[in-house]
Structure formats: C-alpha cells, structure tokens
Coordinates of N, CA and C and ligand atoms in Angstrom, one line a residue:
M249 N -8.3 25.4 -21.1 CA -7.5 25.1 -19.8 C -8.4 24.3 -18.9
K250 N -7.9 23.1 -18.4 CA -8.7 22.3 -17.5 C -8.7 22.9 -16.1
T251 N -9.8 22.5 -15.3 CA -9.9 23.0 -14.0 C -9.9 21.8 -13.0
I252 N -9.5 22.1 -11.7 CA -9.5 21.1 -10.7 C -10.1 21.7 -9.4
I253 N -10.8 20.9 -8.7 CA -11.4 21.3 -7.4 C -10.6 20.8 -6.2
C254 N -10.3 21.7 -5.3 CA -9.5 21.3 -4.1 C -10.4 20.4 -3.2
R255 N -9.9 19.3 -2.8 CA -10.7 18.4 -1.9 C -10.9 19.0 -0.5
H256 N -10.0 19.9 -0.1 CA -10.0 20.4 1.2 C -10.9 21.7 1.4
C257 N -10.9 22.6 0.4 CA -11.6 23.8 0.5 C -12.5 24.1 -0.6
D258 N -12.7 23.2 -1.6 CA -13.6 23.4 -2.8 C -13.2 24.5 -3.7
M259 N -12.0 25.0 -3.6 CA -11.5 26.1 -4.5 C -11.3 25.5 -5.9
V260 N -11.8 26.2 -6.9 CA -11.7 25.8 -8.3 C -10.5 26.5 -8.9
S261 N -9.5 25.8 -9.4 CA -8.4 26.5 -10.0 C -8.0 25.8 -11.3
N262 N -7.2 26.5 -12.1 CA -6.8 25.9 -13.4 C -5.7 24.9 -13.1
V263 N -5.7 23.9 -14.0 CA -4.6 22.8 -13.9 C -3.3 23.4 -14.5
P264 N -2.3 23.6 -13.8 CA -1.1 24.2 -14.4 C -0.3 23.2 -15.2
A265 N 0.5 23.7 -16.2 CA 1.4 22.8 -16.9 C 2.7 22.7 -16.1
M266 N 2.9 21.5 -15.5 CA 4.0 21.3 -14.6 C 5.0 20.2 -15.1
P267 N 6.3 20.4 -14.7 CA 7.2 19.3 -15.0 C 6.9 18.1 -14.2
V268 N 7.4 16.9 -14.6 CA 7.2 15.7 -13.9 C 7.8 15.8 -12.5
N269 N 7.1 15.2 -11.5 CA 7.4 15.1 -10.1 C 7.2 16.4 -9.3
Y270 N 6.6 17.4 -10.0 CA 6.3 18.6 -9.2 C 4.9 18.4 -8.6
V271 N 4.7 19.1 -7.5 CA 3.4 19.0 -6.7 C 2.6 20.3 -6.9
A272 N 1.4 20.2 -7.3 CA 0.5 21.3 -7.4 C -0.2 21.6 -6.1
K273 N -0.2 22.8 -5.6 CA -0.8 23.1 -4.3 C -2.0 24.1 -4.5
C274 N -3.0 24.0 -3.7 CA -4.1 24.9 -3.8 C -3.7 26.3 -3.5
P275 N -4.1 27.3 -4.3 CA -3.8 28.7 -4.1 C -4.5 29.3 -2.8
C276 N -5.6 28.6 -2.4 CA -6.3 29.1 -1.2 C -5.8 28.5 0.1
C277 N -5.8 27.2 0.2 CA -5.5 26.6 1.5 C -4.0 26.0 1.5
K278 N -3.4 26.1 0.4 CA -1.9 25.7 0.2 C -1.7 24.2 0.5
R279 N -2.8 23.4 0.4 CA -2.6 22.0 0.6 C -2.4 21.3 -0.8
K280 N -1.9 20.1 -0.8 CA -1.6 19.4 -2.0 C -2.8 19.1 -2.9
L281 N -2.8 19.5 -4.1 CA -3.8 19.1 -5.1 C -3.5 17.8 -5.7
Y282 N -2.3 17.7 -6.3 CA -1.9 16.4 -6.9 C -0.4 16.5 -7.2
K283 N 0.2 15.4 -7.4 CA 1.6 15.4 -7.9 C 1.7 14.9 -9.3
N284 N 2.4 15.5 -10.1 CA 2.5 15.2 -11.6 C 3.5 14.0 -11.7
I285 N 2.9 12.8 -11.7 CA 3.7 11.6 -11.8 C 3.4 10.9 -13.2
K286 N 4.4 10.6 -13.9 CA 4.1 10.0 -15.3 C 4.4 8.5 -15.3
C287 N 4.1 7.8 -14.3 CA 4.4 6.4 -14.3 C 3.3 5.7 -15.1
Q288 N 3.7 4.8 -16.0 CA 2.7 4.1 -16.9 C 1.9 3.1 -16.1
P289 N 0.6 3.0 -16.4 CA -0.2 1.9 -15.7 C 0.4 0.5 -16.0
S290 N 1.0 0.3 -17.1 CA 1.6 -1.1 -17.4 C 2.7 -1.4 -16.4
T291 N 3.5 -0.3 -16.0 CA 4.6 -0.5 -15.1 C 4.0 -0.9 -13.7
L292 N 2.9 -0.1 -13.3 CA 2.3 -0.4 -12.0 C 1.6 -1.7 -12.0
L293 N 1.1 -2.1 -13.2 CA 0.4 -3.4 -13.2 C 1.4 -4.6 -13.0
A294 N 2.6 -4.4 -13.6 CA 3.7 -5.5 -13.4 C 4.1 -5.5 -11.9
L295 N 4.3 -4.3 -11.3 CA 4.7 -4.2 -9.9 C 3.7 -4.7 -9.0
S296 N 2.4 -4.5 -9.3 CA 1.3 -4.9 -8.5 C 1.2 -6.4 -8.5
I297 N 1.3 -7.0 -9.7 CA 1.2 -8.5 -9.8 C 2.4 -9.1 -9.0
S298 N 3.6 -8.5 -9.1 CA 4.7 -9.1 -8.4 C 4.4 -9.0 -6.9
A299 N 3.8 -7.8 -6.4 CA 3.5 -7.7 -5.0 C 2.5 -8.7 -4.5
L300 N 1.5 -8.9 -5.4 CA 0.4 -9.9 -5.0 C 1.0 -11.3 -4.9
L301 N 2.0 -11.6 -5.7 CA 2.6 -13.0 -5.7 C 3.5 -13.1 -4.4
I302 N 4.2 -12.0 -4.1 CA 5.1 -12.1 -2.9 C 4.3 -12.1 -1.6
M303 N 3.0 -11.6 -1.7 CA 2.2 -11.5 -0.4 C 2.0 -12.9 0.2
I304 N 1.8 -13.9 -0.7 CA 1.5 -15.2 -0.2 C 2.6 -15.8 0.7
P305 N 3.9 -15.8 0.3 CA 5.0 -16.3 1.2 C 5.2 -15.3 2.3
A306 N 5.0 -14.0 2.1 CA 5.3 -13.0 3.1 C 4.3 -13.1 4.3
F307 N 3.1 -13.5 4.0 CA 2.1 -13.7 5.1 C 2.1 -15.1 5.7
Y308 N 2.5 -16.1 4.9 CA 2.3 -17.5 5.4 C 3.6 -18.1 5.9
F309 N 4.8 -17.7 5.3 CA 6.0 -18.3 5.7 C 6.4 -17.7 7.1
P310 N 7.2 -18.5 7.9 CA 7.6 -18.0 9.2 C 8.4 -16.7 9.1
L311 N 8.0 -15.7 10.0 CA 8.8 -14.4 10.0 C 10.0 -14.6 10.9
I312 N 9.8 -15.1 12.1 CA 10.9 -15.2 13.1 C 10.7 -16.5 13.8
S313 N 11.9 -17.2 14.1 CA 11.9 -18.3 15.0 C 12.5 -17.9 16.3
V314 N 11.8 -18.2 17.4 CA 12.3 -17.8 18.8 C 12.8 -19.1 19.4
H315 N 14.0 -19.2 19.8 CA 14.6 -20.4 20.5 C 14.8 -20.0 22.0
L316 N 14.0 -20.6 22.9 CA 14.1 -20.2 24.3 C 13.9 -21.5 25.2
L317 N 14.9 -21.7 26.1 CA 14.8 -22.9 27.0 C 14.6 -24.2 26.3
G318 N 15.3 -24.3 25.2 CA 15.2 -25.6 24.4 C 14.0 -25.7 23.6
I319 N 13.1 -24.7 23.6 CA 11.9 -24.8 22.7 C 12.0 -23.8 21.6
T320 N 11.7 -24.2 20.4 CA 11.7 -23.3 19.2 C 10.3 -23.1 18.7
E321 N 9.9 -21.8 18.6 CA 8.6 -21.4 18.2 C 8.7 -20.6 16.9
N322 N 7.9 -21.0 15.9 CA 7.9 -20.3 14.6 C 6.6 -19.5 14.6
T323 N 6.6 -18.3 14.0 CA 5.4 -17.6 13.8 C 5.4 -16.8 12.5
N324 N 4.2 -16.7 11.9 CA 4.1 -15.8 10.7 C 3.2 -14.7 11.0
L325 N 3.1 -13.8 10.1 CA 2.3 -12.5 10.3 C 0.9 -12.8 10.7
L326 N 0.2 -13.7 10.0 CA -1.2 -14.0 10.3 C -1.3 -14.7 11.7
Q327 N -0.4 -15.6 12.0 CA -0.5 -16.3 13.3 C -0.3 -15.3 14.4
G328 N 0.7 -14.3 14.2 CA 1.0 -13.3 15.2 C -0.3 -12.5 15.6
A329 N -1.0 -12.1 14.5 CA -2.2 -11.3 14.7 C -3.3 -12.1 15.4
L330 N -3.5 -13.4 14.9 CA -4.6 -14.2 15.4 C -4.3 -14.6 16.9
M331 N -3.0 -14.7 17.3 CA -2.7 -15.1 18.7 C -3.2 -14.0 19.7
M332 N -3.3 -12.8 19.2 CA -3.8 -11.7 20.1 C -5.3 -11.6 20.2
L333 N -6.0 -12.4 19.4 CA -7.5 -12.2 19.3 C -8.1 -12.3 20.7
D334 N -7.7 -13.3 21.5 CA -8.3 -13.5 22.8 C -8.0 -12.4 23.8
N335 N -6.7 -12.0 23.9 CA -6.4 -11.0 24.9 C -6.6 -9.5 24.4
A336 N -6.3 -9.3 23.2 CA -6.5 -7.9 22.7 C -7.1 -7.9 21.3
P337 N -8.4 -8.1 21.2 CA -9.1 -8.3 19.9 C -9.0 -7.0 19.0
V338 N -9.0 -5.8 19.7 CA -8.9 -4.6 18.9 C -7.6 -4.4 18.2
V339 N -6.5 -4.7 19.0 CA -5.1 -4.7 18.5 C -5.0 -5.7 17.4
A340 N -5.5 -6.9 17.6 CA -5.4 -8.0 16.6 C -6.1 -7.6 15.3
F341 N -7.3 -7.0 15.4 CA -8.0 -6.5 14.2 C -7.2 -5.4 13.5
A342 N -6.7 -4.5 14.3 CA -5.9 -3.3 13.7 C -4.7 -3.9 13.0
V343 N -4.0 -4.8 13.5 CA -2.8 -5.4 12.9 C -3.3 -6.1 11.6
L344 N -4.3 -6.9 11.7 CA -4.8 -7.7 10.5 C -5.3 -6.7 9.4
F345 N -6.0 -5.7 9.8 CA -6.5 -4.7 8.8 C -5.4 -3.9 8.2
C346 N -4.5 -3.3 9.0 CA -3.5 -2.4 8.5 C -2.3 -3.1 7.8
A347 N -2.0 -4.4 8.2 CA -0.8 -5.0 7.7 C -1.2 -6.1 6.7
V348 N -2.5 -6.6 6.7 CA -2.8 -7.6 5.7 C -4.0 -7.2 4.8
I349 N -5.1 -6.8 5.4 CA -6.3 -6.6 4.5 C -6.1 -5.3 3.7
A350 N -5.8 -4.2 4.3 CA -5.7 -2.9 3.6 C -4.6 -3.0 2.5
P351 N -3.4 -3.5 2.8 CA -2.4 -3.6 1.7 C -2.8 -4.5 0.6
S352 N -3.4 -5.6 0.9 CA -3.9 -6.6 -0.1 C -4.9 -5.9 -1.0
L353 N -5.9 -5.3 -0.4 CA -7.0 -4.6 -1.2 C -6.4 -3.5 -2.0
L354 N -5.5 -2.7 -1.4 CA -4.9 -1.6 -2.1 C -4.2 -2.0 -3.4
I355 N -3.3 -3.0 -3.2 CA -2.5 -3.5 -4.4 C -3.5 -4.1 -5.4
T356 N -4.5 -4.9 -4.9 CA -5.4 -5.5 -5.9 C -6.2 -4.4 -6.7
S357 N -6.6 -3.4 -6.0 CA -7.4 -2.3 -6.7 C -6.5 -1.6 -7.7
I358 N -5.2 -1.3 -7.3 CA -4.3 -0.6 -8.2 C -4.0 -1.6 -9.4
A359 N -3.9 -2.9 -9.2 CA -3.6 -3.8 -10.2 C -4.8 -3.8 -11.2
F360 N -6.0 -3.8 -10.6 CA -7.2 -3.8 -11.5 C -7.3 -2.6 -12.4
T361 N -7.2 -1.4 -11.8 CA -7.3 -0.2 -12.6 C -6.2 -0.1 -13.6
S362 N -5.0 -0.5 -13.1 CA -3.8 -0.4 -14.1 C -4.0 -1.4 -15.3
A363 N -4.6 -2.6 -15.0 CA -4.9 -3.5 -16.1 C -5.9 -2.9 -17.0
C364 N -7.0 -2.3 -16.5 CA -8.0 -1.7 -17.3 C -7.5 -0.6 -18.2
L365 N -6.6 0.3 -17.6 CA -6.1 1.4 -18.3 C -5.0 0.9 -19.4
T366 N -4.3 -0.1 -19.0 CA -3.3 -0.7 -19.9 C -3.9 -1.2 -21.2
F367 N -5.1 -2.0 -21.0 CA -5.7 -2.6 -22.1 C -6.9 -1.9 -22.6
N368 N -7.0 -0.6 -22.3 CA -8.1 0.3 -22.8 C -9.5 -0.3 -22.6
Y369 N -9.7 -0.8 -21.4 CA -11.0 -1.4 -21.0 C -11.6 -0.5 -19.9
Y370 N -12.8 0.0 -20.1 CA -13.3 1.0 -19.1 C -14.6 0.6 -18.5
P371 N -14.7 -0.4 -17.6 CA -16.0 -0.8 -17.1 C -16.5 0.3 -16.1
G372 N -17.8 0.2 -15.8 CA -18.4 1.3 -14.9 C -17.9 1.2 -13.5
I373 N -17.3 0.1 -13.1 CA -16.8 0.0 -11.7 C -15.6 0.7 -11.4
I374 N -14.8 1.2 -12.4 CA -13.6 1.9 -12.2 C -13.7 3.1 -11.2
P375 N -14.7 4.0 -11.3 CA -14.7 5.1 -10.4 C -14.8 4.6 -8.9
K376 N -15.6 3.5 -8.7 CA -15.7 3.0 -7.3 C -14.3 2.5 -6.8
I377 N -13.6 1.8 -7.7 CA -12.3 1.2 -7.4 C -11.3 2.3 -7.1
L378 N -11.4 3.4 -7.9 CA -10.5 4.6 -7.7 C -10.8 5.2 -6.3
H379 N -12.1 5.3 -5.9 CA -12.4 5.9 -4.6 C -11.9 5.0 -3.5
L380 N -12.0 3.7 -3.7 CA -11.6 2.7 -2.7 C -10.0 2.8 -2.6
T381 N -9.3 2.9 -3.7 CA -7.9 3.0 -3.7 C -7.5 4.2 -2.9
H382 N -8.1 5.4 -3.1 CA -7.8 6.6 -2.4 C -8.0 6.4 -0.9
A383 N -9.1 5.8 -0.5 CA -9.4 5.6 1.0 C -8.4 4.6 1.6
L384 N -8.0 3.6 0.9 CA -7.1 2.5 1.4 C -5.7 3.0 1.6
R385 N -5.3 4.1 0.8 CA -3.9 4.6 0.9 C -3.6 5.0 2.3
H386 N -4.6 5.5 3.0 CA -4.4 6.0 4.4 C -4.3 4.8 5.4
W387 N -4.8 3.7 5.0 CA -4.9 2.6 6.0 C -3.9 1.5 5.8
S388 N -3.2 1.5 4.7 CA -2.1 0.5 4.4 C -0.9 0.9 5.2
M389 N -0.5 0.2 6.2 CA 0.6 0.6 7.1 C 1.6 -0.6 7.3
L390 N 2.0 -1.2 6.2 CA 2.9 -2.3 6.2 C 4.3 -1.8 6.8
E391 N 4.7 -0.6 6.6 CA 6.0 -0.1 7.1 C 5.9 0.1 8.6
V392 N 4.7 0.5 9.1 CA 4.5 0.6 10.6 C 4.7 -0.8 11.3
Y393 N 4.1 -1.8 10.6 CA 4.2 -3.2 11.1 C 5.7 -3.6 11.2
M394 N 6.4 -3.3 10.1 CA 7.8 -3.7 10.0 C 8.7 -3.0 11.1
I395 N 8.4 -1.7 11.3 CA 9.1 -1.0 12.4 C 8.8 -1.6 13.8
S396 N 7.5 -1.9 14.0 CA 7.2 -2.5 15.3 C 7.8 -3.9 15.5
L397 N 7.9 -4.6 14.3 CA 8.5 -6.0 14.4 C 10.0 -5.8 14.7
M398 N 10.7 -4.8 14.1 CA 12.1 -4.7 14.4 C 12.3 -4.2 15.9
V399 N 11.4 -3.4 16.4 CA 11.5 -3.0 17.8 C 11.4 -4.3 18.7
A400 N 10.4 -5.1 18.4 CA 10.2 -6.4 19.1 C 11.4 -7.3 19.1
V401 N 12.0 -7.3 17.9 CA 13.2 -8.2 17.7 C 14.4 -7.7 18.6
F402 N 14.6 -6.3 18.6 CA 15.7 -5.8 19.4 C 15.4 -6.0 20.9
K403 N 14.1 -6.0 21.3 CA 13.8 -6.2 22.7 C 14.0 -7.7 23.1
L404 N 13.6 -8.6 22.2 CA 13.7 -10.0 22.5 C 15.1 -10.6 22.4
I405 N 15.9 -10.0 21.6 CA 17.2 -10.5 21.3 C 18.1 -10.8 22.6
S406 N 17.8 -10.0 23.6 CA 18.6 -10.2 24.8 C 18.1 -11.4 25.7
Y407 N 16.9 -11.9 25.4 CA 16.3 -13.0 26.2 C 16.3 -14.3 25.5
A408 N 16.3 -14.3 24.2 CA 16.2 -15.6 23.4 C 17.0 -15.5 22.1
D409 N 17.3 -16.7 21.6 CA 17.9 -16.7 20.3 C 16.8 -16.5 19.2
L410 N 17.1 -15.6 18.3 CA 16.1 -15.3 17.2 C 16.7 -15.6 15.9
Y411 N 15.9 -16.2 15.0 CA 16.3 -16.5 13.6 C 15.3 -16.0 12.7
F412 N 15.7 -15.3 11.7 CA 14.8 -14.8 10.7 C 14.4 -15.9 9.7
G413 N 13.1 -16.0 9.5 CA 12.6 -17.0 8.5 C 12.5 -16.4 7.1
Y414 N 12.1 -17.3 6.1 CA 11.9 -16.8 4.8 C 10.9 -15.7 4.7
G415 N 9.9 -15.8 5.5 CA 8.8 -14.8 5.5 C 9.3 -13.4 5.7
F416 N 10.3 -13.3 6.6 CA 10.8 -11.9 6.9 C 11.4 -11.3 5.6
F417 N 12.2 -12.1 4.8 CA 12.8 -11.5 3.6 C 11.8 -11.2 2.5
F418 N 10.7 -12.1 2.5 CA 9.6 -11.8 1.5 C 8.9 -10.6 2.0
L419 N 8.8 -10.4 3.3 CA 8.1 -9.2 3.8 C 8.8 -7.9 3.4
I420 N 10.2 -8.0 3.5 CA 11.0 -6.8 3.1 C 10.8 -6.5 1.7
A421 N 10.8 -7.6 0.8 CA 10.6 -7.4 -0.6 C 9.2 -6.8 -0.9
L422 N 8.2 -7.3 -0.2 CA 6.9 -6.8 -0.3 C 6.8 -5.3 0.1
L423 N 7.4 -5.0 1.2 CA 7.4 -3.6 1.6 C 8.1 -2.6 0.6
L424 N 9.2 -3.1 0.0 CA 9.9 -2.2 -1.0 C 9.0 -2.1 -2.2
L425 N 8.3 -3.2 -2.7 CA 7.4 -3.1 -3.8 C 6.2 -2.2 -3.5
D426 N 5.7 -2.4 -2.3 CA 4.5 -1.6 -1.8 C 4.8 -0.1 -1.9
M427 N 6.0 0.3 -1.3 CA 6.4 1.7 -1.3 C 6.7 2.2 -2.7
T428 N 7.2 1.4 -3.6 CA 7.5 1.8 -5.0 C 6.1 2.1 -5.7
I429 N 5.2 1.2 -5.5 CA 3.9 1.3 -6.1 C 3.2 2.6 -5.6
I430 N 3.1 2.8 -4.3 CA 2.4 3.9 -3.7 C 3.0 5.2 -4.2
S431 N 4.4 5.3 -4.2 CA 5.0 6.5 -4.6 C 4.9 6.8 -6.0
N432 N 4.7 5.8 -6.9 CA 4.5 6.1 -8.3 C 3.1 6.1 -8.8
Y433 N 2.1 5.8 -7.9 CA 0.7 5.9 -8.2 C 0.2 7.3 -8.1
S434 N -0.4 7.8 -9.2 CA -1.0 9.1 -9.2 C -2.5 9.0 -9.4
H435 N -3.2 9.3 -8.3 CA -4.7 9.3 -8.3 C -5.2 10.2 -9.4
H436 N -4.7 11.4 -9.4 CA -5.1 12.4 -10.4 C -4.9 11.9 -11.8
N437 N -3.7 11.3 -12.1 CA -3.4 10.8 -13.4 C -4.3 9.7 -13.8
Y438 N -4.7 8.8 -12.9 CA -5.6 7.7 -13.2 C -7.0 8.2 -13.5
W439 N -7.5 9.1 -12.8 CA -8.8 9.7 -13.1 C -8.8 10.4 -14.4
E440 N -7.7 11.1 -14.7 CA -7.6 11.8 -16.0 C -7.6 10.8 -17.2
R441 N -6.8 9.7 -17.0 CA -6.8 8.7 -18.1 C -8.1 8.0 -18.2
Y442 N -8.8 7.8 -17.1 CA -10.2 7.1 -17.2 C -11.2 8.0 -17.9
I443 N -11.2 9.3 -17.5 CA -12.1 10.3 -18.2 C -11.8 10.5 -19.6
N444 N -10.5 10.6 -20.0 CA -10.2 10.8 -21.4 C -10.4 9.5 -22.2
G445 N -10.3 8.4 -21.6 CA -10.3 7.1 -22.3 C -11.7 6.5 -22.6
K446 N -12.6 6.8 -21.7 CA -13.9 6.1 -21.8 C -14.8 6.7 -22.9
Ligands
ZN733 ZN1 -7.7 24.2 -1.0

C-alpha cells in the first residue's frame, strides 16, 4: 500500500483506491490531499499548445474599442496594464502578473511536463517544474481579470459606444481552455507518473 503525506499537517496516510473524480481528504485535518483525475498528459499537452497559440492574439489584439466624442480608442490587455504603470504601478504589476505572466508560465510548465510524460522523457528539471506549476496555480487569475473587464464594460456602456475586438473573443477561448486545463490537471497524478517512469 502506498502512503501520502498531508501538506497541511504532515499526517502520513495510506493512498486509498478511489473512483475517478473522487477527492481524498486528510483523516486528521480534513483538508484535500488530492483529486483522482485520470486525464492523459497527451490530452493536456494538446490543450496547452492550443492555449499557448491563442495567448498571442488574446494578449495583442484589441479587446475593446471605445467610441466617445468622435474619437475611437482601441486597447489590448498589455496596453491596458502598461497604461496604469505611471499612476498605479502596483496595480499594473498585479494585472500583468496575474493575467499575463502567471497564466503563460503555468500553461508553459504544464505543456513541458505533459510533453515529457507523453514521450517518456524524464529530465532532472521536472521536479522543479512541478513545484513551479503548483505555486503558479494560485496566481493565475485570468477569470478575475475577465470579471473585472465585464464590470468595466457595464459601467462604461452608458457613457460611450463600446465594440468588442477580436482579442476579446480570443480571451474568452483562452479562459475556457485555461479552466479546462487546470480542472483536468492532477498534481498528484503527475508526480506519481514521474516517480514511476524515471
Ligand atoms: Zn492533514
């Protein structure tokens, strides 16, 4: 019988035989140990590559065009964050980190480990990448950015004419892919595959 250590209270317990999509909880602190997800690394590799390709138009194409007093202004995600650098550098950095840097690094690291596990290649850097993936999962907040964008749209719509650009639709596609990847990624499963495979 395999054992697992709880990250929260260091309790050592046996790994139970669980059906797919069930969550194992620590018998001591009752917090989540892991979820039994059986998504193949090859599936996550394909989804991650698609997400990385969609990131380019989602970040660079105009999100919204604002038409006010005869003037039309286009802006994309990167421009929006950089415009705040002078007045609110902390907010600008938070938006850049949580909406651009963290999701990009997270998807890249999942793509890398998925590719290694798919092709049975186990370089020594995989443990570091797995630790990085786990840390970045808490900082990737693309959905929070999308909600704040929609709030801004509803507030602005009474003052100016708003038009959604191509970037907005790519951002929605990226958000859906991002959520699918994160919900199907199992940290426990990847560690297990790495340890059994190397
Ligand atoms: Zn515990």
